[in-house]
Coordinates of C-alpha atoms in Angstrom, one line a residue:
M1 CA -9.5 22.1 12.7
V2 CA -9.4 20.0 9.6
N3 CA -5.7 19.4 8.8
H4 CA -5.6 16.3 6.7
A5 CA -7.5 15.2 3.7
L6 CA -7.3 11.6 2.6
W7 CA -8.1 9.6 -0.5
I8 CA -9.7 6.2 0.2
G9 CA -9.8 3.4 -2.4
S10 CA -12.2 0.5 -2.1
Y11 CA -13.9 -2.5 -3.8
A12 CA -17.0 -1.3 -5.6
K13 CA -19.0 -1.8 -8.8
K14 CA -18.4 0.8 -11.5
E15 CA -21.7 2.6 -10.8
E16 CA -21.2 2.6 -7.1
P17 CA -19.0 5.0 -5.0
G18 CA -15.5 3.5 -4.9
I19 CA -13.2 6.5 -4.2
Y20 CA -13.8 8.7 -1.2
E21 CA -12.4 11.9 0.1
V22 CA -12.2 11.9 3.9
L23 CA -11.3 14.8 6.2
V24 CA -9.5 14.4 9.6
D25 CA -9.9 16.9 12.4
T26 CA -7.1 16.1 14.9
E27 CA -8.3 18.6 17.5
A28 CA -11.9 17.3 17.6
E29 CA -10.5 13.8 16.8
T30 CA -13.1 13.2 14.1
L31 CA -13.4 11.7 10.6
T32 CA -15.8 13.0 8.0
V33 CA -16.6 11.7 4.5
K34 CA -16.6 14.8 2.3
S35 CA -17.1 13.3 -1.1
R36 CA -17.8 10.0 -2.9
F37 CA -16.9 9.2 -6.5
S38 CA -18.1 6.4 -8.8
G39 CA -17.1 5.4 -12.4
V40 CA -14.2 3.0 -11.7
E41 CA -14.6 -0.7 -11.0
N42 CA -12.8 -1.8 -7.8
P43 CA -10.4 1.2 -7.5
S44 CA -8.6 -0.7 -4.8
F45 CA -5.4 1.3 -4.7
L46 CA -4.7 4.9 -5.5
A47 CA -1.8 7.2 -6.3
E48 CA -1.6 11.0 -6.8
A49 CA 0.8 12.9 -9.1
D50 CA 0.8 16.2 -10.8
G51 CA -2.9 17.1 -10.1
Y52 CA -4.2 13.7 -11.2
L53 CA -5.4 10.7 -9.2
Y54 CA -4.6 7.2 -10.6
A55 CA -6.5 4.1 -9.7
A56 CA -5.7 0.4 -10.0
S57 CA -9.0 -1.0 -11.3
E58 CA -8.8 -4.5 -9.7
S59 CA -11.0 -6.4 -12.1
M60 CA -10.6 -9.4 -14.3
D61 CA -10.1 -7.2 -17.3
G62 CA -7.7 -5.0 -15.3
K63 CA -7.2 -1.3 -16.1
G64 CA -5.4 1.7 -14.9
A65 CA -7.7 4.8 -14.5
L66 CA -6.9 8.5 -14.8
L67 CA -8.9 11.1 -12.9
R68 CA -8.3 14.8 -12.8
I69 CA -8.5 16.4 -9.4
E70 CA -10.7 19.5 -9.3
S71 CA -11.6 21.7 -6.3
D72 CA -14.6 19.7 -5.3
N73 CA -14.7 16.9 -7.8
L74 CA -12.9 14.0 -9.5
V75 CA -13.3 13.8 -13.3
L76 CA -12.6 10.4 -14.9
K77 CA -10.5 11.2 -18.0
G78 CA -9.9 7.7 -19.2
T79 CA -8.6 4.2 -18.7
A80 CA -5.9 2.0 -20.2
D81 CA -5.8 -1.8 -20.2
S82 CA -3.2 -3.3 -17.9
G83 CA -2.8 -6.4 -20.1
E84 CA -3.4 -8.5 -17.0
M85 CA -6.0 -9.4 -14.5
A86 CA -6.4 -7.6 -11.1
P87 CA -4.1 -4.7 -10.8
C88 CA -3.9 -4.5 -7.0
H89 CA -1.3 -1.7 -6.4
I90 CA -0.3 1.5 -8.2
W91 CA 2.4 4.1 -7.9
A92 CA 2.7 7.3 -9.9
E93 CA 5.1 10.2 -10.5
D94 CA 5.1 13.1 -13.0
T95 CA 3.2 11.8 -16.1
Y96 CA 3.9 8.1 -15.4
A97 CA 2.2 5.3 -13.4
W98 CA 2.9 1.7 -12.7
T99 CA 0.6 -1.1 -11.6
A100 CA 1.4 -4.4 -9.9
N101 CA -1.0 -7.0 -11.4
Y102 CA -2.0 -9.9 -9.3
G103 CA -2.1 -12.0 -12.4
G104 CA 1.7 -11.9 -12.4
S105 CA 3.0 -8.8 -14.1
V106 CA 3.9 -5.1 -14.0
T107 CA 2.5 -2.4 -16.3
K108 CA 3.8 1.0 -17.1
Y109 CA 1.5 3.9 -18.2
E110 CA 2.0 7.4 -19.5
R111 CA -0.4 10.3 -19.3
K112 CA -0.4 12.2 -22.6
G113 CA -2.5 15.3 -22.1
E114 CA -5.5 13.8 -20.4
T115 CA -5.4 10.3 -21.8
L116 CA -3.6 7.3 -20.3
E117 CA -1.7 4.8 -22.4
K118 CA 0.0 1.5 -21.6
T119 CA 3.7 1.9 -22.7
A120 CA 5.5 -1.1 -21.2
F121 CA 4.6 -4.5 -19.8
S122 CA 6.6 -7.2 -18.0
K123 CA 5.3 -10.7 -17.2
H124 CA 6.7 -12.8 -14.4
E125 CA 7.2 -16.6 -14.7
G126 CA 7.8 -19.5 -12.4
K127 CA 6.1 -21.4 -9.6
N128 CA 8.5 -21.4 -6.7
G129 CA 6.4 -21.1 -3.6
P130 CA 5.4 -24.1 -1.4
N131 CA 1.9 -22.8 -0.6
E132 CA -0.1 -24.6 -3.3
K133 CA -3.3 -22.6 -2.8
R134 CA -1.7 -19.1 -2.9
Q135 CA 1.5 -19.8 -4.8
D136 CA 0.2 -21.6 -7.9
A137 CA 1.7 -19.0 -10.2
P138 CA 3.3 -15.5 -10.0
H139 CA 1.2 -13.0 -8.1
V140 CA 2.7 -9.5 -8.2
H141 CA 1.4 -7.4 -5.4
S142 CA 3.2 -4.1 -5.2
V143 CA 5.5 -1.7 -7.0
N144 CA 7.5 1.0 -5.2
P145 CA 10.3 3.4 -6.2
F146 CA 13.9 3.1 -5.0
P147 CA 15.3 6.3 -3.5
D148 CA 17.8 6.4 -6.4
G149 CA 15.0 7.4 -8.8
R150 CA 16.0 4.8 -11.3
H151 CA 14.6 1.5 -10.0
L152 CA 11.4 -0.1 -8.8
L153 CA 11.0 -2.8 -6.2
V154 CA 8.3 -5.3 -7.1
C155 CA 7.0 -7.9 -4.6
D156 CA 5.9 -11.2 -6.1
L157 CA 3.9 -13.2 -3.5
G158 CA 3.5 -16.2 -5.8
T159 CA 7.1 -16.9 -6.4
D160 CA 8.6 -15.6 -3.1
T161 CA 10.7 -13.1 -5.1
L162 CA 11.7 -9.4 -4.9
A163 CA 12.3 -8.2 -8.4
V164 CA 14.3 -5.0 -9.0
Y165 CA 13.3 -3.2 -12.2
D166 CA 14.6 -0.4 -14.3
K167 CA 11.9 2.1 -13.8
H168 CA 11.4 3.2 -17.4
T169 CA 12.3 0.1 -19.5
L170 CA 10.7 -2.4 -17.2
E171 CA 13.7 -4.6 -17.6
I172 CA 14.5 -6.8 -14.5
V173 CA 17.9 -5.7 -13.1
K174 CA 18.1 -8.4 -10.5
K175 CA 16.0 -10.8 -8.3
V176 CA 16.3 -11.6 -4.6
S177 CA 14.7 -14.8 -3.2
A178 CA 12.6 -14.4 -0.1
A179 CA 12.0 -17.2 2.4
P180 CA 10.0 -20.1 0.9
G181 CA 6.3 -19.6 1.6
S182 CA 6.7 -16.1 3.0
G183 CA 4.8 -14.4 0.2
P184 CA 6.3 -10.9 -0.2
R185 CA 3.4 -8.4 -0.4
M186 CA 4.3 -4.7 0.3
S187 CA 7.6 -2.8 0.6
L188 CA 8.4 0.4 2.4
F189 CA 11.7 2.4 2.0
H190 CA 13.1 4.1 5.1
P191 CA 13.2 7.9 4.3
K192 CA 16.6 8.4 6.0
Q193 CA 18.5 5.1 6.0
P194 CA 19.4 2.6 3.2
I195 CA 16.8 0.2 4.4
V196 CA 13.7 -1.3 2.9
Y197 CA 11.0 -3.2 4.9
V198 CA 8.9 -5.9 3.3
M199 CA 5.6 -7.2 4.7
N200 CA 5.3 -10.9 3.9
E201 CA 1.7 -11.9 3.5
L202 CA 1.6 -15.6 3.9
D203 CA 3.7 -16.0 7.1
S204 CA 2.9 -12.5 8.5
T205 CA 6.6 -11.6 9.0
V206 CA 8.5 -8.4 8.3
S207 CA 11.8 -8.6 6.6
V208 CA 14.5 -6.0 6.6
Y209 CA 16.9 -5.4 3.6
K210 CA 19.9 -3.2 3.2
V211 CA 19.7 -1.0 0.0
G212 CA 22.9 -0.6 -2.0
E213 CA 24.1 0.9 -5.2
G214 CA 22.5 0.1 -8.5
G215 CA 19.3 -1.3 -7.1
T216 CA 20.9 -4.0 -4.9
I217 CA 19.1 -5.2 -1.8
T218 CA 20.6 -7.6 0.8
H219 CA 18.6 -9.4 3.5
L220 CA 19.4 -8.4 7.0
D221 CA 16.7 -9.8 9.3
T222 CA 13.1 -11.2 9.4
L223 CA 10.9 -10.9 12.5
A224 CA 7.5 -12.5 13.3
G225 CA 4.6 -10.1 13.3
L226 CA 2.1 -12.3 15.2
P227 CA 1.9 -12.7 18.9
A228 CA 3.5 -15.8 20.3
G229 CA 1.0 -18.7 20.5
Y230 CA -1.4 -17.4 17.9
S231 CA -2.5 -20.3 15.7
G232 CA -5.5 -18.9 13.8
E233 CA -5.7 -17.7 10.2
H234 CA -3.6 -14.7 9.3
T235 CA -2.3 -12.7 6.4
G236 CA 0.1 -9.7 6.6
A237 CA -1.3 -6.6 4.9
D238 CA 0.6 -3.3 5.0
L239 CA 3.4 -1.3 6.6
Q240 CA 3.9 2.3 7.7
L241 CA 6.5 4.2 9.7
S242 CA 5.6 6.8 12.2
P243 CA 6.5 10.3 11.0
D244 CA 9.5 10.4 13.4
Q245 CA 10.6 6.9 12.2
Q246 CA 10.6 5.7 15.8
F247 CA 8.0 3.0 15.1
L248 CA 7.1 0.6 12.3
Y249 CA 3.5 -0.5 12.1
A250 CA 2.2 -3.6 10.4
T251 CA -1.4 -4.6 9.9
I252 CA -2.2 -8.4 10.0
R253 CA -5.6 -9.7 8.9
G254 CA -7.3 -12.7 10.4
W255 CA -5.7 -11.9 13.8
D256 CA -6.9 -8.4 13.0
G257 CA -4.2 -6.6 14.9
L258 CA -1.2 -4.3 14.6
A259 CA 2.4 -5.2 15.2
V260 CA 4.4 -2.3 16.5
F261 CA 8.1 -2.5 16.0
D262 CA 10.5 0.0 17.7
T263 CA 13.1 1.1 15.2
D264 CA 16.8 1.9 15.9
P265 CA 18.3 5.0 14.3
N266 CA 20.0 2.7 11.8
G267 CA 16.6 1.2 10.8
S268 CA 16.8 -2.1 12.5
L269 CA 13.7 -3.5 14.3
S270 CA 12.9 -4.7 17.8
T271 CA 10.7 -7.7 18.6
P272 CA 7.2 -6.2 18.2
R273 CA 4.5 -5.3 20.7
H274 CA 0.9 -6.1 19.7
V275 CA -2.4 -4.2 19.6
K276 CA -5.7 -5.9 18.8
L277 CA -7.7 -3.6 16.6
D278 CA -11.4 -2.6 16.7
G279 CA -12.4 -3.7 13.2
K280 CA -12.3 -6.7 10.8
T281 CA -9.6 -7.2 8.2
P282 CA -7.3 -4.2 8.5
R283 CA -5.7 -3.3 5.2
S284 CA -3.9 -0.1 4.2
F285 CA -3.5 2.8 6.8
Y286 CA -1.9 6.2 7.0
A287 CA 0.2 7.8 9.8
L288 CA -0.6 11.5 9.9
T289 CA 2.4 13.8 9.6
N290 CA 3.1 15.9 12.6
K291 CA 0.1 14.5 14.5
P292 CA -0.1 11.3 16.6
F293 CA -2.8 9.6 14.7
L294 CA -3.4 6.5 12.4
V295 CA -6.3 6.1 10.0
I296 CA -6.9 2.5 9.3
A297 CA -9.1 0.9 6.6
F298 CA -11.1 -2.2 7.7
Q299 CA -12.2 -4.1 4.6
D300 CA -14.7 -6.6 6.1
S301 CA -16.3 -4.4 8.8
N302 CA -16.7 -1.7 6.1
E303 CA -15.2 1.2 8.1
L304 CA -12.4 3.7 8.5
C305 CA -11.2 4.2 12.1
L306 CA -9.2 6.8 13.8
Y307 CA -6.5 5.8 16.3
K308 CA -4.4 8.1 18.5
T309 CA -0.8 7.0 19.2
E310 CA 0.7 7.4 22.7
Q311 CA 4.3 8.3 23.3
N312 CA 5.2 4.7 23.5
G313 CA 3.9 4.3 19.9
L314 CA 0.9 2.1 20.8
P315 CA -2.4 3.3 19.2
V316 CA -5.6 3.7 21.1
F317 CA -9.0 3.8 19.4
T318 CA -10.6 7.2 19.6
G319 CA -14.1 5.7 19.0
Q320 CA -14.3 7.6 15.8
R321 CA -15.3 5.6 12.7
V322 CA -17.0 6.3 9.4
S323 CA -18.8 3.8 7.2
I324 CA -17.2 3.0 3.9
T325 CA -17.9 -0.2 1.9
A326 CA -14.8 -2.5 1.7
P327 CA -12.1 0.2 2.0
V328 CA -8.5 -1.1 1.3
C329 CA -6.3 2.0 0.5
V330 CA -5.6 5.2 2.5
I331 CA -3.3 7.9 1.0
K332 CA -2.8 11.6 1.7
K333 CA -4.5 14.0 -0.6
G334 CA -2.0 16.4 -2.2
E335 CA 1.0 14.1 -1.5
N336 CA 2.7 12.6 -4.6

């Protein structure tokens, strides 16, 4: 019984398939690639809103792309310049979308009819990080909405900064400094508690912040994601909660594994358990709602893999994988 349809974003040339629709059958425990779509260069991250799919075109002349979702097709309606290189994350709601641009900025877009227009832009400044190779300049990596509906949380890997924006004006309301050299990458708001988790790329840690009024966030804790004694290369990638919020999962590249944190009802985290994964360079992933499965994108082994989670929260590989070139994003189809 097919009960989940997913959008997959990847790195691909414009003329090559870059966006995929993948079906999950949780009874048969299978993955199937239903459709492949070309037309957008490096559609690395995707967001769906109001019957449209938005893609961050992660290229040197970065763009946001607008695609209309039809019954068995995606139709590219247009693009808008981001004003910056390498948009690497996107979020959308109603007729608006926002990209985090690795070149060091945030762009806001508006869909007007079936065209996409850039309507606001904010450039970051500074060089605060101690990692000379990765923190030579601002590198904005993600943009996510606060539960209050008024603010955005923007992770800047290059300056070790969390910036809180007014969602519509793109004015920075406040900044919070992360640990030097941590490299904030991705954020995830708890759906029931005033908590936001941040995946720090450069030191592969997970930080916990308390969310307050007016877009305030206050650091509570930071936990190591890597197993004790690991000394190889590593970069933290993404975060997801289990549907019941009992577990927080974090993918870590280089080590190529998953840190599994138990969560207290108040949102605090335990020291993680660790699961070595069955692919190379895990990136984004999706925890299926109401079913104990994770779908994980492996960029460098060019595959999407299906894992079944046990009652203790630890995932076990089902053996089911499908080939997709350089997948990096997994989101639920039909979920804004």
